[in-house]
Coordinates of C-alpha atoms and ligand atoms in Angstrom, one line a residue:
M1 CA 0.0 0.0 0.0
K2 CA 1.2 3.5 -0.8
I3 CA -0.2 6.6 0.9
S4 CA 0.5 10.2 1.3
I5 CA 0.4 12.3 4.5
V6 CA 0.0 16.0 4.2
G7 CA 1.5 18.1 7.1
L8 CA 4.6 16.6 8.7
G9 CA 4.3 18.3 12.1
Y10 CA 3.7 16.9 15.6
V11 CA 0.9 14.7 14.3
G12 CA 1.9 13.9 10.7
L13 CA 5.5 12.9 11.3
P14 CA 4.9 10.2 13.9
L15 CA 1.9 9.0 11.9
S16 CA 4.0 8.7 8.8
L17 CA 6.7 6.8 10.7
Q18 CA 4.1 4.4 12.2
F19 CA 2.6 3.6 8.7
A20 CA 6.1 3.2 7.3
H21 CA 7.1 1.0 10.1
S22 CA 4.1 -1.2 9.5
G23 CA 5.2 -1.7 5.9
V24 CA 3.1 1.0 4.1
T25 CA 5.0 3.2 1.7
V26 CA 4.5 6.8 2.8
I27 CA 5.1 10.0 0.8
G28 CA 5.1 12.9 3.2
L29 CA 3.9 16.3 1.8
D30 CA 4.6 19.6 3.4
V31 CA 4.8 23.3 2.2
D32 CA 7.8 23.7 4.5
S33 CA 10.8 22.7 2.4
A34 CA 13.1 22.7 5.4
K35 CA 11.1 19.8 6.9
V36 CA 11.4 17.9 3.6
E37 CA 15.2 18.5 3.6
H38 CA 15.5 17.3 7.2
I39 CA 13.7 14.1 6.3
H40 CA 15.8 13.4 3.2
A41 CA 18.9 13.8 5.5
G42 CA 17.4 11.5 8.1
R43 CA 17.3 14.3 10.6
S44 CA 14.5 14.8 13.1
Y45 CA 13.2 18.2 13.9
I46 CA 10.9 17.1 16.8
K47 CA 12.8 16.3 20.0
H48 CA 10.9 13.2 21.1
I49 CA 11.3 11.6 17.6
P50 CA 14.8 10.1 17.2
S51 CA 16.6 10.8 13.9
E52 CA 17.5 7.1 13.6
V53 CA 13.9 6.2 13.2
I54 CA 13.5 8.6 10.3
E55 CA 16.8 7.6 8.8
E56 CA 15.8 3.9 9.0
M57 CA 12.5 4.4 7.2
V58 CA 14.0 6.7 4.5
K59 CA 16.8 4.2 3.8
A60 CA 14.3 1.3 3.6
H61 CA 12.4 3.5 0.9
K62 CA 9.3 3.3 3.1
F63 CA 9.3 7.1 3.8
S64 CA 10.1 10.0 1.6
A65 CA 9.1 13.7 1.7
T66 CA 8.3 16.3 -0.9
T67 CA 6.6 19.7 -1.5
D68 CA 5.2 18.4 -4.8
F69 CA 1.5 17.8 -4.5
S70 CA 1.3 16.0 -7.8
R71 CA 2.9 13.0 -6.1
V72 CA -0.6 12.4 -4.5
K73 CA -1.5 10.7 -7.8
E74 CA 0.9 7.8 -7.0
T75 CA -1.0 7.0 -3.8
E76 CA -4.3 5.3 -2.9
A77 CA -5.0 7.4 0.2
V78 CA -4.2 10.9 1.5
I79 CA -4.3 11.8 5.2
I80 CA -4.4 15.5 6.1
C81 CA -2.7 16.6 9.3
V82 CA -2.4 20.4 8.8
P83 CA -2.9 23.1 11.5
T84 CA -6.3 24.3 12.7
P85 CA -5.5 27.5 14.7
L86 CA -7.8 30.4 15.7
N87 CA -7.6 33.7 13.8
K88 CA -6.9 36.9 15.6
N89 CA -10.6 37.2 16.5
R90 CA -10.4 33.8 18.1
E91 CA -12.5 32.2 15.4
P92 CA -11.7 28.9 13.7
D93 CA -9.2 29.2 10.8
I94 CA -9.7 26.2 8.5
S95 CA -7.8 27.8 5.6
Y96 CA -5.0 25.2 5.9
I97 CA -7.5 22.4 5.4
L98 CA -9.2 24.2 2.5
D99 CA -5.8 25.0 0.8
T100 CA -4.7 21.4 1.2
G101 CA -8.1 20.2 -0.2
K102 CA -7.6 22.4 -3.2
N103 CA -4.1 21.1 -3.8
I104 CA -5.3 17.5 -3.5
A105 CA -8.3 18.0 -5.7
R106 CA -6.1 18.8 -8.7
H107 CA -4.6 15.3 -8.5
L108 CA -7.5 13.3 -7.1
Q109 CA -8.1 10.0 -8.9
K110 CA -11.2 7.8 -8.9
G111 CA -11.2 5.3 -6.0
M112 CA -8.8 7.3 -3.8
L113 CA -9.5 7.9 -0.1
V114 CA -9.0 11.3 1.6
V115 CA -9.0 11.4 5.4
L116 CA -8.9 14.5 7.5
E117 CA -7.1 14.2 10.9
S118 CA -6.9 17.9 11.9
T119 CA -9.1 18.8 14.9
T120 CA -12.1 20.8 13.8
Y121 CA -15.8 21.6 14.2
P122 CA -18.5 19.1 13.1
G123 CA -19.3 19.6 9.4
T124 CA -15.8 20.4 8.2
T125 CA -15.2 17.1 6.5
D126 CA -18.6 16.5 4.9
E127 CA -19.3 20.1 4.0
D128 CA -16.2 22.3 3.7
L129 CA -13.5 19.8 2.7
R130 CA -15.9 17.8 0.5
G131 CA -16.9 21.0 -1.2
V132 CA -13.3 22.0 -2.3
L133 CA -12.4 18.4 -3.2
E134 CA -15.5 18.0 -5.4
I135 CA -15.3 21.4 -7.1
G136 CA -11.5 21.1 -7.7
S137 CA -11.7 17.5 -9.1
G138 CA -15.1 17.3 -10.7
L139 CA -15.5 14.0 -8.8
E140 CA -18.2 13.1 -6.3
A141 CA -17.5 12.0 -2.7
G142 CA -18.9 8.6 -1.8
K143 CA -19.3 7.8 -5.5
D144 CA -16.0 8.5 -7.3
F145 CA -13.7 8.9 -4.2
H146 CA -13.9 8.1 -0.5
L147 CA -13.9 10.6 2.3
A148 CA -13.4 10.1 6.0
F149 CA -12.4 11.8 9.3
S150 CA -10.2 10.2 11.9
P151 CA -9.0 12.4 14.8
E152 CA -5.5 12.2 16.1
R153 CA -4.7 11.4 19.7
E154 CA -1.2 12.5 20.2
D155 CA 0.3 12.8 23.7
P156 CA 3.6 14.7 23.2
G157 CA 6.2 14.1 25.8
N158 CA 4.6 10.9 27.1
P159 CA 7.2 8.2 26.5
N160 CA 4.5 5.5 26.8
S161 CA 2.3 7.0 24.1
Q162 CA 2.6 5.1 20.8
V163 CA 0.6 5.9 17.8
A164 CA 0.0 2.1 17.1
I165 CA -1.6 1.3 20.4
I166 CA -3.8 4.4 21.0
P167 CA -7.4 3.4 19.9
K168 CA -8.4 5.4 16.9
I169 CA -11.9 6.7 16.0
V170 CA -12.7 6.3 12.3
D171 CA -15.8 7.2 10.3
G172 CA -16.8 7.6 6.7
Y173 CA -18.9 9.9 4.6
T174 CA -20.7 6.7 3.4
P175 CA -20.5 3.1 4.7
A176 CA -18.1 2.3 1.8
C177 CA -15.9 5.2 2.8
L178 CA -15.8 3.8 6.4
E179 CA -14.7 0.4 5.1
K180 CA -11.9 2.0 3.1
A181 CA -10.8 4.1 6.1
K182 CA -10.8 1.0 8.4
H183 CA -8.7 -0.9 5.9
L184 CA -6.2 1.9 5.7
Y185 CA -5.8 2.4 9.5
S186 CA -5.8 -1.3 10.3
Q187 CA -2.4 -1.4 8.5
A188 CA -0.8 0.6 11.3
I189 CA -3.2 0.9 14.3
K190 CA -4.2 -1.9 16.6
T191 CA -7.7 -0.8 17.8
L192 CA -10.1 1.1 15.6
V193 CA -13.3 2.6 16.9
P194 CA -15.8 3.0 14.0
V195 CA -18.5 5.6 14.3
S196 CA -21.5 6.3 12.2
S197 CA -20.6 9.7 10.6
C198 CA -17.8 12.2 10.2
R199 CA -19.7 14.7 12.5
I200 CA -19.7 12.2 15.3
A201 CA -16.0 11.7 15.1
E202 CA -15.3 15.5 14.8
A203 CA -17.6 16.1 17.8
A204 CA -15.9 13.3 19.8
K205 CA -12.5 14.9 19.4
L206 CA -13.9 18.2 20.5
L207 CA -15.5 16.5 23.5
E208 CA -12.1 14.9 24.5
N209 CA -10.3 18.2 24.4
T210 CA -13.1 20.4 25.9
F211 CA -13.3 17.8 28.8
R212 CA -9.6 18.5 29.5
G213 CA -10.0 22.3 29.2
V214 CA -13.1 22.4 31.5
N215 CA -11.5 20.1 34.2
I216 CA -8.2 22.1 34.1
A217 CA -10.3 25.3 34.6
L218 CA -12.0 23.6 37.6
V219 CA -8.7 22.8 39.3
N220 CA -7.2 26.2 38.4
E221 CA -10.2 27.8 40.1
L222 CA -9.9 25.5 43.1
K223 CA -6.2 26.3 43.4
V224 CA -7.0 30.0 43.9
V225 CA -9.9 29.2 46.3
Y226 CA -8.0 26.6 48.4
D227 CA -5.0 28.9 48.5
A228 CA -7.1 31.6 50.1
M229 CA -8.1 29.0 52.7
G230 CA -4.5 28.0 53.3
I231 CA -5.2 24.6 51.8
D232 CA -2.6 22.9 49.5
V233 CA -4.6 22.0 46.3
W234 CA -1.9 19.5 45.2
E235 CA -2.3 17.5 48.4
V236 CA -6.1 17.7 47.9
I237 CA -5.9 16.3 44.4
N238 CA -3.5 13.5 45.4
A239 CA -5.9 12.5 48.2
A240 CA -9.0 12.7 45.9
K241 CA -7.4 10.6 43.2
T242 CA -7.2 7.6 45.5
K243 CA -10.9 7.2 44.8
P244 CA -11.0 4.2 42.5
F245 CA -14.1 5.3 40.5
G246 CA -15.8 8.5 39.3
F247 CA -12.7 10.7 39.7
M248 CA -9.9 11.6 37.4
P249 CA -7.1 13.9 38.4
F250 CA -6.3 17.2 36.6
Y251 CA -3.6 19.6 37.8
P252 CA -3.5 23.3 38.0
G253 CA -0.8 25.4 36.3
P254 CA 0.2 28.8 35.0
G255 CA -2.3 28.5 32.1
L256 CA -3.1 26.4 29.1
G257 CA -0.7 25.8 26.2
G258 CA -0.2 23.7 23.1
H259 CA -2.0 23.4 19.8
C260 CA -5.1 21.7 21.2
I261 CA -6.7 22.5 24.6
P262 CA -6.5 26.3 24.4
I263 CA -7.9 26.3 20.9
D264 CA -10.2 23.4 20.2
P265 CA -13.1 24.3 22.6
F266 CA -13.5 27.5 20.7
Y267 CA -14.1 25.6 17.4
L268 CA -17.1 24.2 19.2
T269 CA -18.4 27.4 20.7
W270 CA -18.1 29.1 17.3
K271 CA -20.0 26.4 15.5
A272 CA -22.6 26.3 18.3
R273 CA -23.5 30.0 17.6
E274 CA -24.5 29.0 14.0
Y275 CA -27.2 26.8 15.7
G276 CA -28.3 29.6 18.1
Q277 CA -26.7 27.7 21.0
N278 CA -24.7 29.2 23.9
T279 CA -21.7 27.4 25.4
R280 CA -21.4 29.3 28.7
F281 CA -19.8 26.5 30.6
I282 CA -17.0 26.1 28.0
E283 CA -16.5 29.8 27.6
L284 CA -16.2 30.2 31.4
A285 CA -13.6 27.5 31.5
G286 CA -11.7 29.4 28.8
E287 CA -12.0 32.6 30.8
I288 CA -10.5 31.0 33.9
N289 CA -7.7 29.3 32.0
I290 CA -6.8 32.5 30.1
G291 CA -6.7 34.3 33.4
M292 CA -4.0 32.1 35.0
P293 CA -0.9 34.0 33.7
Y294 CA -2.4 37.1 35.5
H295 CA -2.7 35.0 38.7
V296 CA 1.0 34.1 38.3
L297 CA 1.9 37.8 37.9
D298 CA 0.0 38.6 41.1
Y299 CA 2.0 35.9 43.0
V300 CA 5.3 37.2 41.7
V301 CA 4.4 40.7 42.8
K302 CA 3.3 39.4 46.3
A303 CA 6.3 37.2 46.7
L304 CA 8.7 40.0 45.8
N305 CA 6.8 42.4 48.1
Q306 CA 7.4 40.0 51.0
H307 CA 11.1 40.5 50.2
K308 CA 10.6 44.3 50.2
K309 CA 11.1 44.4 46.5
A310 CA 9.1 45.9 43.6
L311 CA 8.5 44.0 40.4
N312 CA 9.6 47.1 38.5
G313 CA 13.3 46.6 37.9
A314 CA 13.3 43.1 39.5
K315 CA 15.5 40.5 37.8
V316 CA 13.3 37.4 37.1
L317 CA 14.4 34.1 35.6
L318 CA 11.7 32.0 34.1
L319 CA 12.4 28.3 34.2
G320 CA 10.8 26.4 31.3
V321 CA 9.0 28.0 28.5
A322 CA 7.6 25.0 26.7
Y323 CA 3.9 24.6 27.2
K324 CA 4.4 21.3 29.1
K325 CA 7.3 19.4 30.6
D326 CA 9.9 17.6 28.5
I327 CA 8.7 18.8 25.1
D328 CA 10.1 21.2 22.6
D329 CA 6.8 22.9 21.7
L330 CA 6.2 26.5 22.5
R331 CA 2.8 26.9 20.8
E332 CA 0.3 28.9 22.9
S333 CA 2.7 28.5 25.9
P334 CA 1.5 30.5 28.9
A335 CA 5.2 31.3 29.5
L336 CA 5.1 33.7 26.6
T337 CA 2.1 35.6 28.1
I338 CA 3.8 35.6 31.5
I339 CA 7.0 37.1 30.0
E340 CA 5.1 39.8 28.3
L341 CA 3.1 40.6 31.5
L342 CA 6.2 40.8 33.6
Q343 CA 8.0 42.9 31.1
Q344 CA 5.1 45.3 30.9
Q345 CA 5.5 45.9 34.6
G346 CA 9.2 46.7 34.2
A347 CA 10.7 43.4 35.3
V348 CA 14.0 42.4 33.6
I349 CA 13.3 38.9 32.3
S350 CA 15.7 36.0 31.4
Y351 CA 14.7 32.5 30.7
N352 CA 16.2 29.0 30.8
D353 CA 14.8 26.0 28.9
P354 CA 16.9 23.0 27.8
Y355 CA 14.6 22.7 24.7
F356 CA 14.8 26.3 23.5
P357 CA 18.3 27.9 23.0
T358 CA 16.4 31.0 21.7
I359 CA 12.8 32.3 21.6
G360 CA 12.1 34.2 18.4
K361 CA 9.0 35.3 16.7
G362 CA 5.8 33.4 17.2
R363 CA 2.2 33.8 16.1
K364 CA 1.5 36.4 18.9
Y365 CA 4.9 37.3 20.3
D366 CA 8.2 38.6 19.0
L367 CA 10.5 38.1 22.1
Q368 CA 14.0 37.6 20.6
M369 CA 15.5 36.1 23.8
K370 CA 18.5 33.8 24.3
C371 CA 18.5 31.0 26.9
A372 CA 20.3 32.0 30.0
P373 CA 22.7 29.6 31.7
L374 CA 21.4 27.8 34.8
D375 CA 24.1 29.2 37.0
N376 CA 24.6 32.2 39.3
L377 CA 20.9 31.9 40.3
G378 CA 21.5 34.2 43.3
Q379 CA 21.7 37.1 40.9
Y380 CA 17.9 36.9 40.3
D381 CA 15.4 38.5 42.6
C382 CA 13.0 35.7 41.7
V383 CA 13.2 32.4 39.9
L384 CA 9.8 31.5 38.4
I385 CA 9.1 27.9 37.6
V386 CA 6.7 27.9 34.7
T387 CA 7.4 24.4 33.2
D388 CA 8.6 21.5 35.3
H389 CA 11.1 19.9 33.0
S390 CA 12.4 16.6 34.5
D391 CA 16.0 17.7 33.7
Y392 CA 16.0 20.4 36.4
D393 CA 17.6 19.8 39.8
Y394 CA 15.0 21.5 41.9
A395 CA 16.8 21.1 45.2
R396 CA 19.8 22.9 43.8
I397 CA 17.6 25.6 42.2
V398 CA 16.0 26.3 45.6
R399 CA 19.3 26.2 47.4
E400 CA 21.0 28.7 45.1
S401 CA 18.1 31.1 44.5
Q402 CA 16.9 34.0 46.7
L403 CA 13.2 33.3 46.0
V404 CA 11.4 30.6 44.0
V405 CA 7.8 31.0 42.8
D406 CA 6.6 27.5 41.7
T407 CA 3.5 27.3 39.4
R408 CA 3.8 23.5 38.9
N409 CA 4.5 22.0 42.3
A410 CA 7.9 21.1 40.9
T411 CA 9.5 21.7 44.3
K412 CA 7.2 19.1 46.0
G413 CA 9.0 17.6 49.0
I414 CA 11.5 20.5 49.3
D415 CA 10.9 22.4 52.5
S416 CA 12.2 26.0 52.3
P417 CA 10.9 29.4 53.2
K418 CA 12.3 30.6 49.8
I419 CA 9.5 28.7 48.0
V420 CA 6.2 30.3 47.2
R421 CA 3.8 27.8 45.5
C422 CA 1.1 29.2 43.3
Ligands
NAD501 N1 0.1 18.4 18.4 C1 -0.7 17.6 19.0 O1 -0.4 17.1 20.1 C2 -2.1 17.3 18.4 C3 -2.8 16.3 19.0 C4 -4.1 15.9 18.4 C5 -4.5 16.7 17.3 N2 -3.8 17.7 16.8 C6 -4.3 18.3 15.6 O2 -3.6 17.9 14.4 C7 -3.5 19.0 13.5 C8 -2.0 19.2 13.2 O3 -1.3 19.6 14.3 P1 0.2 19.5 14.5 O4 0.5 19.7 15.9 O5 0.8 18.4 13.8 O6 0.6 20.9 13.7 P2 2.1 21.3 13.2 O7 2.1 22.8 13.1 O8 3.1 20.7 14.1 O9 2.2 20.6 11.8 C9 1.5 21.0 10.7 C10 2.3 20.9 9.4 O10 1.5 21.2 8.3 C11 2.3 21.9 7.4 N3 1.3 22.6 6.5 C12 0.7 23.8 6.8 N4 -0.1 24.1 5.7 C13 0.1 23.2 4.8 C14 -0.4 22.9 3.5 N5 -1.3 23.8 2.9 N6 0.0 21.9 2.8 C15 0.9 21.0 3.3 N7 1.4 21.2 4.6 C16 1.0 22.2 5.3 C17 3.1 22.8 8.2 O11 4.3 23.2 7.5 C18 3.5 21.8 9.4 O12 4.6 21.0 9.1 C19 -4.2 20.2 14.1 O13 -5.5 20.2 13.7 C20 -4.1 19.8 15.6 O14 -5.2 20.5 16.3 C21 -2.6 18.0 17.3

């Protein structure tokens, strides 16, 4: 079997490697020629994916990459894994999906299968994507070509997470499309979960991520409430999670990050408005989560104040800028908002993150900072732990710092008056 996978990012690259590893020949397509060059050279550009795995598949002629969309013609199925961000008005931006659909349409052949994996609102596959594919190709979905949606369940940074063993939801525009999609994924994925329509699968993915967003908001709110009561929320959660049924632990933090949880719920709220429906619960969760960096700012101000210092002019070192521990992904990271908020108040900010030698220009920020060495910690008025990377020696950090504000409970078990947990 020969397939193409469009978008070789955090989702598309591991998926390509999984198919290749299972014996399927994969042509990876991306508009980013740098990624294509990396793959040809057998070099990984994602920290948790070893270069050797790419090199092995490239050498075995199971995986190649190109920017040339006409290569789609050589394959029997195309899987789309392109970004689905929000635009500056916080509305869904499915332009990457539509552009990809138009590019595929020019080369679509009878009998081919097109699967969308990008997270999006219900109706994207059978309305929006189907529309551009049919108009661009002159072919009809469900009759001339097959169409399906199968959401990705990637857990970056989790060493036990493997594409092959995570159950995968699949659906089809027609029953025949579903059969085709099942056949495709059964090459590489152990457990498939067929559902009755593309909209069910799209909605299921949004439920999964909204569930996380809402529960994280709940513990973020509880953190503030319990803190006012002098109760340690981390100990509370650890106690509650011993309940063997009906409870699942979520942990507070400095705010949401990544390409999924801060974004996906708003795909749902936007679509709901089309049906005259309000999503107050989801929006409230978003409001609480978006407010967390401001809460961190308050804590830093209070902590410095206790040391008779003002934030204005204070030297602050941020530890960890990735949106979660042990990964090299900065997208939507709350660290970026926190840096900006602290700088607005006149703080002099440095950062350290083993995964980011520099921070440049992102979608929202242009910070142009260089990673500071993790020495001479006593020079900073405050060391602020934003991301609890496993590589850090927290005991040493506390020992050598004047003041540590910890947003992740990374200093758990360390008893020191220098630590302020928030
Ligand atoms: N990262 C995750 O953990 C995760 C988990 C589940 C679902 N998702 C979803 O999967 C989708 C992809 O996310 P990601 O994290 O892999 O994004 P990413 O930004 O890491 O990768 C997307 C890739 O698509 C390429 N691209 C953009 N436009 C293109 C086009 N028109 N044609 C070809 N290539 C194009 C980009 O160059 C990039 O390499 C999103 O919808 C996301 O919500 C992501």
